[in-house]
Short mmCIF file of N, CA and C in Angstrom, two decimals:
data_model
loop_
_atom_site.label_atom_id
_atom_site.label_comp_id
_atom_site.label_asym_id
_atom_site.label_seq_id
_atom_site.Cartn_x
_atom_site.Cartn_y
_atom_site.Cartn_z
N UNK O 1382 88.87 81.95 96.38
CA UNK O 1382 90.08 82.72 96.31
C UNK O 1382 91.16 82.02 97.14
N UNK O 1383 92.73 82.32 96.95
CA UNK O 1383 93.68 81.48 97.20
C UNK O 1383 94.08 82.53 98.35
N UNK O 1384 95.00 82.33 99.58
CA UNK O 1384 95.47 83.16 100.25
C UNK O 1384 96.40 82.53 100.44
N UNK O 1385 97.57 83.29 100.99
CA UNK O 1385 98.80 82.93 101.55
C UNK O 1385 98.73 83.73 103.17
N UNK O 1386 98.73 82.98 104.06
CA UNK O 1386 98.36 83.02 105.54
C UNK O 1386 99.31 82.53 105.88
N UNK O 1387 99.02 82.49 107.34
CA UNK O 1387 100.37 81.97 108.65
C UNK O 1387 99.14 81.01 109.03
N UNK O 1388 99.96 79.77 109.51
CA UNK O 1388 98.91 78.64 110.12
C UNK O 1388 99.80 78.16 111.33
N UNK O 1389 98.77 78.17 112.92
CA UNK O 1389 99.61 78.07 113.62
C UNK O 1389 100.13 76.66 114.36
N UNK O 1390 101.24 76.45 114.61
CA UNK O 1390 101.98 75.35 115.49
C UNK O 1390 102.81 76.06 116.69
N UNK O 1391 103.01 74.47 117.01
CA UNK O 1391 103.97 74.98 118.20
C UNK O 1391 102.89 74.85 119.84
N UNK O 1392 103.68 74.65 120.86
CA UNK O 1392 102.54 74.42 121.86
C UNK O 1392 102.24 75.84 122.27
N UNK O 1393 101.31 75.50 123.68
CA UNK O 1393 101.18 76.51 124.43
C UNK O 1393 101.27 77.49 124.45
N UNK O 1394 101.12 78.76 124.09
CA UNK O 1394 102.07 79.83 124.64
C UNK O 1394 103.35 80.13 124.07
N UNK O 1395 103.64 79.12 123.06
CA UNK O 1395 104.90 79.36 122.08
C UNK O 1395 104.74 79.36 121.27
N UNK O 1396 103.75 80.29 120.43
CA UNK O 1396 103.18 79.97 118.79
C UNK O 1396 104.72 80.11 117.94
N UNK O 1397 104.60 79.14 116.88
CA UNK O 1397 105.45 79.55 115.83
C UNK O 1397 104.82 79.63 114.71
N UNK O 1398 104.79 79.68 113.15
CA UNK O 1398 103.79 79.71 112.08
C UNK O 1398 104.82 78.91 111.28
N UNK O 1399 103.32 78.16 110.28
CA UNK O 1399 103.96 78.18 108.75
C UNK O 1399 102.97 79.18 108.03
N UNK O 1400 104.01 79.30 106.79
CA UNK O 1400 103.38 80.35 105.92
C UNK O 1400 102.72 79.19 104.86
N UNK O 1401 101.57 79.24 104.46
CA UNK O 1401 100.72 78.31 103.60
C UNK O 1401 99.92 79.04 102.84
N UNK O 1402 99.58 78.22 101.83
CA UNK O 1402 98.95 78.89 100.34
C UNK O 1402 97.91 77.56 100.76
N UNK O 1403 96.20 78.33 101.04
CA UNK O 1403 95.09 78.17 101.66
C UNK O 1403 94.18 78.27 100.96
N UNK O 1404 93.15 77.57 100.76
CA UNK O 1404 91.60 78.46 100.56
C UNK O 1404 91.09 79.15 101.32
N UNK O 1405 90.60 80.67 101.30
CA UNK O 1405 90.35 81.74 101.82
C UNK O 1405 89.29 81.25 102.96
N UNK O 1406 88.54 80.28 102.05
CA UNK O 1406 86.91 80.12 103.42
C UNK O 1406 87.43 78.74 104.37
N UNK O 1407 89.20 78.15 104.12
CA UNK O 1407 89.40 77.19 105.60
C UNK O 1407 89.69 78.00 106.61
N UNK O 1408 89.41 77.01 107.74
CA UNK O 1408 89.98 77.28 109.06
C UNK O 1408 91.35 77.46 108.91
N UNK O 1409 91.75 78.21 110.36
CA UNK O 1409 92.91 78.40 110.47
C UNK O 1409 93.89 77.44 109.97
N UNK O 1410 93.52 76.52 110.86
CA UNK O 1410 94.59 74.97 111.21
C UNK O 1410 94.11 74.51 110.25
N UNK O 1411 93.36 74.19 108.91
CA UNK O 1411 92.90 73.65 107.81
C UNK O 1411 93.72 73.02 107.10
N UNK O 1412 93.58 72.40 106.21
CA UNK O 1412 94.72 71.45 105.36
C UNK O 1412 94.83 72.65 104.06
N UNK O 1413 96.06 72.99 104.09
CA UNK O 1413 96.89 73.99 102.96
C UNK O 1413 97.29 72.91 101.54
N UNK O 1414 97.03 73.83 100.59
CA UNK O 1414 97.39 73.95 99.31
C UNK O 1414 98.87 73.01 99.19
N UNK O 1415 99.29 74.08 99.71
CA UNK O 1415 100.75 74.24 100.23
C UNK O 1415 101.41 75.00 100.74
N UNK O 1416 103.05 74.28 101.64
CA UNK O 1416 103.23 75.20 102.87
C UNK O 1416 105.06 75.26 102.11
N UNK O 1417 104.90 76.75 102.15
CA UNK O 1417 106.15 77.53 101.47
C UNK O 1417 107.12 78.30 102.49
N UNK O 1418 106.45 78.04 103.63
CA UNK O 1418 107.44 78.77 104.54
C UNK O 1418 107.31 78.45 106.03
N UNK O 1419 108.14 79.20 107.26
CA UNK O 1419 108.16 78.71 108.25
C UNK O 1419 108.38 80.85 108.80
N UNK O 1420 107.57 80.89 110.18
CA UNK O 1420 107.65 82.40 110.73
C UNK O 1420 107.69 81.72 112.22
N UNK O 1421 108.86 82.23 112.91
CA UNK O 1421 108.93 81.96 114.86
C UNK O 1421 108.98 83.52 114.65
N UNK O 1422 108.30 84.36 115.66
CA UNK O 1422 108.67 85.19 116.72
C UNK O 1422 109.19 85.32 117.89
N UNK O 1423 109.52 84.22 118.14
CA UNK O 1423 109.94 84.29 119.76
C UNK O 1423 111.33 84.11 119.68
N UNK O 1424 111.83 83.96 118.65
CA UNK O 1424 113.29 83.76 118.44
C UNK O 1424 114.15 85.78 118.34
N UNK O 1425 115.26 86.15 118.97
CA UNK O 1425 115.87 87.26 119.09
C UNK O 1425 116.61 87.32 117.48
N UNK O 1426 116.72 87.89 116.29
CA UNK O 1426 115.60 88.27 115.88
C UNK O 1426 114.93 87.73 115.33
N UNK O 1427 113.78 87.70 114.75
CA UNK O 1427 112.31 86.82 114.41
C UNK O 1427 112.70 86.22 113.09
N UNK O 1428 112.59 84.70 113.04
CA UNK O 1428 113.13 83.55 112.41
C UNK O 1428 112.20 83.77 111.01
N UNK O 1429 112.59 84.19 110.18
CA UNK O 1429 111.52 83.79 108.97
C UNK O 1429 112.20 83.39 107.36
N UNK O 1430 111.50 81.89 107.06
CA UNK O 1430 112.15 81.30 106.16
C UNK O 1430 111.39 80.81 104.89
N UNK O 1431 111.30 81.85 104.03
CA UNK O 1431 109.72 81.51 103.02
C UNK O 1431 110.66 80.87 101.67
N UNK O 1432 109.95 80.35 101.07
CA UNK O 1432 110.56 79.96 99.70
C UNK O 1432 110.35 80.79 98.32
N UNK O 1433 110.90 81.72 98.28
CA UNK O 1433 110.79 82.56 97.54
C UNK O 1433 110.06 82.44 95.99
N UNK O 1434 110.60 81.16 95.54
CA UNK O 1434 109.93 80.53 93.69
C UNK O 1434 108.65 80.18 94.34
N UNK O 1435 108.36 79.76 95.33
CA UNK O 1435 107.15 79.24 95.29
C UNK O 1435 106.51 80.16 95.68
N UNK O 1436 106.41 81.30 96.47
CA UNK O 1436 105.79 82.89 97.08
C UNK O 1436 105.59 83.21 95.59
N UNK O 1437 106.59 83.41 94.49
CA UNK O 1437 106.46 84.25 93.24
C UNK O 1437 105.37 83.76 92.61
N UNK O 1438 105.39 82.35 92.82
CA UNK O 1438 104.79 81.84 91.52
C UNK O 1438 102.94 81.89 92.08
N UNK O 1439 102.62 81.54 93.55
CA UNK O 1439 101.58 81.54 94.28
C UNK O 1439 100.99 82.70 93.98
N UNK O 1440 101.64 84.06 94.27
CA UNK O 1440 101.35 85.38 93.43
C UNK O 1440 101.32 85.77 92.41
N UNK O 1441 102.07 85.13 91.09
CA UNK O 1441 101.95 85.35 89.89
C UNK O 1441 100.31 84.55 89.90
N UNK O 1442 99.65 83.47 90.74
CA UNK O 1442 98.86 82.63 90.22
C UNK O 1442 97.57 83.44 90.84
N UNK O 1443 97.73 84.69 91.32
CA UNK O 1443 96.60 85.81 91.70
C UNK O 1443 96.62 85.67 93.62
N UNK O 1444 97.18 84.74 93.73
CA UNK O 1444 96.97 84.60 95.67
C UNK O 1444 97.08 85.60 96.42
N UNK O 1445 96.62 85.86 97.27
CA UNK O 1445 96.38 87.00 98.30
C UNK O 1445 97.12 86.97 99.33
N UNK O 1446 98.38 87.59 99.88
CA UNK O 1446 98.94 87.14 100.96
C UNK O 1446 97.80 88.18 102.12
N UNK O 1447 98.05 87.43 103.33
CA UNK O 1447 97.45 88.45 104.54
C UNK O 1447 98.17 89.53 104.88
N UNK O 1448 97.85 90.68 105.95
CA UNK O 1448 98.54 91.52 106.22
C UNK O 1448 99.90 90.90 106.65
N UNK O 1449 100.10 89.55 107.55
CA UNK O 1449 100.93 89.70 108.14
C UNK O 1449 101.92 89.16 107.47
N UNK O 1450 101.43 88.31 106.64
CA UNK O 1450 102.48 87.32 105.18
C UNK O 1450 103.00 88.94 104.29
N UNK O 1451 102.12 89.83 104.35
CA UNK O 1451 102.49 90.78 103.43
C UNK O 1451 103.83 91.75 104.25
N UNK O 1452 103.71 91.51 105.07
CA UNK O 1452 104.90 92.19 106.32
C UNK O 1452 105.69 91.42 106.15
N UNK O 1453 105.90 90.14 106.32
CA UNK O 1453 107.15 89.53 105.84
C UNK O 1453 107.43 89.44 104.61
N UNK O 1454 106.51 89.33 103.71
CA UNK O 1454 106.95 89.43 102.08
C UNK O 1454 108.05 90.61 101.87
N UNK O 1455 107.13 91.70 102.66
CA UNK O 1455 107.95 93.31 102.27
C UNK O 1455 109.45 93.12 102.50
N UNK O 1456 109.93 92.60 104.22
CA UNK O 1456 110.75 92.70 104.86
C UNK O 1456 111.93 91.56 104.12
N UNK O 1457 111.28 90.50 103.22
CA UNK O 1457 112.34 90.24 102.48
C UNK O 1457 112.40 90.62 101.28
N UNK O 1458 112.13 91.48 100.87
CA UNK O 1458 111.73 91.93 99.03
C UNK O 1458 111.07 91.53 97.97
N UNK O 1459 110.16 90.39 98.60
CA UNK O 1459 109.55 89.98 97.64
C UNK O 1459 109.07 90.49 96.48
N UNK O 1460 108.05 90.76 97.28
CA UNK O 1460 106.82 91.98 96.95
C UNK O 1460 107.46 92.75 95.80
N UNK O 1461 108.52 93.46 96.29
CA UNK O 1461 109.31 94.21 95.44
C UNK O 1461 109.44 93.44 94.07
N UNK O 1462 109.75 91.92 94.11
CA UNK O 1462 110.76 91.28 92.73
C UNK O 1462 109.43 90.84 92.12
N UNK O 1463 108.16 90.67 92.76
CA UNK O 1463 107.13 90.56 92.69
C UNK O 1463 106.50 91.36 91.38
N UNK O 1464 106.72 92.94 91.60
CA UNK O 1464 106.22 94.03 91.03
C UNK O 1464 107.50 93.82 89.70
N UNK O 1465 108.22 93.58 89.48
CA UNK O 1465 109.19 93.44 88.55
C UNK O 1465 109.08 92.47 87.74
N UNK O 1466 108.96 91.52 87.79
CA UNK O 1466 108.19 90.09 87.52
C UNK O 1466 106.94 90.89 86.50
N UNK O 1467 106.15 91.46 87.07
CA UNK O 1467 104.87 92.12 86.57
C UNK O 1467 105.88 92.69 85.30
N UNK O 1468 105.95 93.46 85.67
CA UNK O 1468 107.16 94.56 84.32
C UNK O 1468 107.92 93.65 83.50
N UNK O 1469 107.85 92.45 83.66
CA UNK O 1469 108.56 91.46 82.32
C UNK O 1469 109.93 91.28 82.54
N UNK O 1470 110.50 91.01 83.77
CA UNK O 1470 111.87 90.62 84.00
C UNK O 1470 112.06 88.93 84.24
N UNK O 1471 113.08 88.60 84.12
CA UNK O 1471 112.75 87.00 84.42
C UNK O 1471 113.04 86.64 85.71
N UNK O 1472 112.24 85.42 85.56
CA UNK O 1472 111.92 84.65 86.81
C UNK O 1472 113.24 84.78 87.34
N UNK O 1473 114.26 83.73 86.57
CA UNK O 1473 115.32 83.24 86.78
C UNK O 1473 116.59 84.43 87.50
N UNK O 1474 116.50 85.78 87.00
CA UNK O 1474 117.28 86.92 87.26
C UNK O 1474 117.02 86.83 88.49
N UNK O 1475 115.56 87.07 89.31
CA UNK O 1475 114.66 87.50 90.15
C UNK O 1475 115.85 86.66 91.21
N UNK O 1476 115.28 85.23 90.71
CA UNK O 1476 115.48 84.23 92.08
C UNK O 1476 116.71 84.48 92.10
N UNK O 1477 117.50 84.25 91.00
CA UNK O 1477 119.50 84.75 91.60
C UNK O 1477 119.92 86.16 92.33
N UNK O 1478 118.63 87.07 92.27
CA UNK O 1478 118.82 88.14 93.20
C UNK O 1478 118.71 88.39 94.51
N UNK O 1479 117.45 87.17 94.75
CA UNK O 1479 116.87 86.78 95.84
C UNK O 1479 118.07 85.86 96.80
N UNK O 1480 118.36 85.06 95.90
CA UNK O 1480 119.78 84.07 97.08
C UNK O 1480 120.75 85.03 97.03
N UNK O 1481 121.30 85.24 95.91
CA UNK O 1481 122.59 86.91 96.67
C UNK O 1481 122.43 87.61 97.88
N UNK O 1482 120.64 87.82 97.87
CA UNK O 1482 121.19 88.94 99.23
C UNK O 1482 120.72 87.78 100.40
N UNK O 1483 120.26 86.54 99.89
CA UNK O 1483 119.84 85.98 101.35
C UNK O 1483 121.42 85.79 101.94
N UNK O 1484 122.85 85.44 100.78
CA UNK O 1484 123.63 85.10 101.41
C UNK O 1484 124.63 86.57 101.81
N UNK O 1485 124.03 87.57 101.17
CA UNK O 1485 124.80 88.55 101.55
C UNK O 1485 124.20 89.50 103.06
N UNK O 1486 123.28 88.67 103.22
CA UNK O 1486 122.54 88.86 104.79
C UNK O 1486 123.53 88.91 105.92
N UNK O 1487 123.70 90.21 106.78
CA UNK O 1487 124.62 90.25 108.16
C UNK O 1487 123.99 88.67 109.08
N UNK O 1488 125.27 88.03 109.83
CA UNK O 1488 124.16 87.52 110.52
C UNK O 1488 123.74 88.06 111.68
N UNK O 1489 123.18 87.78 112.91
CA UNK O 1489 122.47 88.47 113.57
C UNK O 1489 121.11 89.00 113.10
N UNK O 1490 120.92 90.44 113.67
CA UNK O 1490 119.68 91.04 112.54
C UNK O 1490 118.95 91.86 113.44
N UNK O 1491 117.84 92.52 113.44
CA UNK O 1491 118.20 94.26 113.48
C UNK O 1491 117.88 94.23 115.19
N UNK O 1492 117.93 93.22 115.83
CA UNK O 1492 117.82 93.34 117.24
C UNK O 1492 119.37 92.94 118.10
N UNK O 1493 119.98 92.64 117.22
CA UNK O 1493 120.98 92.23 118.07
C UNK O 1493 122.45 93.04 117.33
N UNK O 1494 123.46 93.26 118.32
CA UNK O 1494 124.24 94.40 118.14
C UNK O 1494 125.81 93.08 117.49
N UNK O 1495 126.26 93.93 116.42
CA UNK O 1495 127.44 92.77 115.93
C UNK O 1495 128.50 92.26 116.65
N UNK O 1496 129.31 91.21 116.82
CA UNK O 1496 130.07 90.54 117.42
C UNK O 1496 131.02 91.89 118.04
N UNK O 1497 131.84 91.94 116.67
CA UNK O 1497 133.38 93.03 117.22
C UNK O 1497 132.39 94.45 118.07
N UNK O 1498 131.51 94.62 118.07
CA UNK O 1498 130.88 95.89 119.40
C UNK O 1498 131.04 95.38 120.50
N UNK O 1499 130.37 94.09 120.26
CA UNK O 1499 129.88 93.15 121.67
C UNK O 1499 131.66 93.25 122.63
N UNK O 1500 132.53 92.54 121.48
CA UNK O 1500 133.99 92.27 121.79
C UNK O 1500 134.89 93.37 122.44
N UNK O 1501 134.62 94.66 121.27
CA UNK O 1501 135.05 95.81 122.05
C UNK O 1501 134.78 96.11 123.42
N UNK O 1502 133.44 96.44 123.57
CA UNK O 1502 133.14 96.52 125.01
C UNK O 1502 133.64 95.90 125.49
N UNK O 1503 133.29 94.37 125.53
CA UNK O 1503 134.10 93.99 126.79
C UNK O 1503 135.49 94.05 127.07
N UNK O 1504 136.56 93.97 126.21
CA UNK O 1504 137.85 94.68 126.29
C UNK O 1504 138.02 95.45 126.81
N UNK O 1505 137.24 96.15 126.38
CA UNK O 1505 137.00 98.12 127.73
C UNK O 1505 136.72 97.57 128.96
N UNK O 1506 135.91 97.15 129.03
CA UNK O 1506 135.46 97.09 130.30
C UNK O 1506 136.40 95.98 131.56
N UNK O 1507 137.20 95.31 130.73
CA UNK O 1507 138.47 94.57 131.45
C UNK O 1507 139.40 95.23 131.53
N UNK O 1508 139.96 96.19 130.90
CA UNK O 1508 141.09 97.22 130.97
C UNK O 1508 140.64 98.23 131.53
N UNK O 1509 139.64 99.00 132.01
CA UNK O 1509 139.54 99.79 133.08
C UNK O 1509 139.64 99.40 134.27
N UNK O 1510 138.99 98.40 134.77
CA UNK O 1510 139.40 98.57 136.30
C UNK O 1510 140.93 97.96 136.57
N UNK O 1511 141.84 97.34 135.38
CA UNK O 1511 143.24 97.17 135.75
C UNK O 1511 143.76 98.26 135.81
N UNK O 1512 143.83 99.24 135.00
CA UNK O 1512 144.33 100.57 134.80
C UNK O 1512 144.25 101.40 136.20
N UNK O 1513 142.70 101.33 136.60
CA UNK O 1513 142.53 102.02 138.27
C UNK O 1513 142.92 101.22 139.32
N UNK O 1514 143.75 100.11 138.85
CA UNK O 1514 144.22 99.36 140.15
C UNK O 1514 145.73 99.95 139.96
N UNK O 1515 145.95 100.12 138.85
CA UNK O 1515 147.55 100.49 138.82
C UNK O 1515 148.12 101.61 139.00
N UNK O 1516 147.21 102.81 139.19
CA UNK O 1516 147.23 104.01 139.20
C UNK O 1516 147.43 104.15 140.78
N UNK O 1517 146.30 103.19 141.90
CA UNK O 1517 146.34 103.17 143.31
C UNK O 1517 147.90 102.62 143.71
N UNK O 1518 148.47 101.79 142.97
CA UNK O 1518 149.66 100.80 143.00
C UNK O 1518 150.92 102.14 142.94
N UNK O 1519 151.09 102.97 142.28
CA UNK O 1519 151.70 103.87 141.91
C UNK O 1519 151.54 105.04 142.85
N UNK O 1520 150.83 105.21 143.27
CA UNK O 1520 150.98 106.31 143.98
C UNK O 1520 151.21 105.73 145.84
N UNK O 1521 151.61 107.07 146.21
CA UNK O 1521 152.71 106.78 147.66
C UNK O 1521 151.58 106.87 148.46
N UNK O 1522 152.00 106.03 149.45
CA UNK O 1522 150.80 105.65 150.72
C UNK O 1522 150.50 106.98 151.09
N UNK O 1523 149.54 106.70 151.39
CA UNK O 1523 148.35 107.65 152.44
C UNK O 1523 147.80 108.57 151.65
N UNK O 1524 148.09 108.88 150.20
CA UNK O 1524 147.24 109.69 149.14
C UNK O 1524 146.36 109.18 148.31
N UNK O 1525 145.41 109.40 148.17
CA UNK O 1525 145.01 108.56 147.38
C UNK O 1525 144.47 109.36 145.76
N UNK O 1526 144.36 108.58 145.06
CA UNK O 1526 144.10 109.11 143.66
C UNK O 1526 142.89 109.56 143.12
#
């Protein structure tokens, strides 16, 4: 049986993965089929870059992703265009749906808060304490505000 697994790199203490299309009975670190993708976790938010025609087609060809290939499959829709594919839609629709939303992707991503928030705040937070300096500036000695 064929699987689609994470195989690990990266040193020490800094795992990163590729995503690879495996024989079920290799080792981890084993020599892959082929390698369709790339997964970091340690990156703010978690880096993952699979090749979508080749995920479809690995699964159209019966392959088994693992739980954790199946967590990222979900989280980019595969799976989803996957099940559609099944239902007789074309390849070709699929994949032009697939780059639309990769490019219609926010950047950042669901751990990190968007630029103009970031920007606002700090605007606020530079115009308050001028404001309470000007308020002390304004008012007549020996009272204070």
């Amino acid at each position: 049986m064929v699987r689609i697994r994470l195989r690990r790199v990266g040193a020490k203490k800094q795992p990163s993965y590729r995503v690879v299309v495996i024989d079920a009975r290799s080792p981890r670190d084993g020599q892959p089929i082929e390698v369709i993708g790339s997964f970091n976790p340690r990156t703010e938010p978690e880096t993952v870059g699979i090749d979508e025609a080749r995920a479809l087609y690995w699964l159209s060809q019966g392959a088994q992703p693992s739980a954790a290939v199946e967590r990222l499959l979900k989280q980019q829709g595969t799976l989803a265009r996957m099940e559609r594919l099944r239902k007789g839609e074309s390849i070709e629709a699929l994949l032009a749906e697939a780059q639309a939303a990769l490019v219609a992707a926010p950047e950042g991503g669901r751990k990190t808060r968007p630029a103009q928030q970031v920007q606002a705040q700090s605007v606020e937070a530079v115009q308050e304490p001028a404001e309470g300096a000007a308020a002390t500036e304004d008012a007549p000695e020996g009272e204070e505000v």
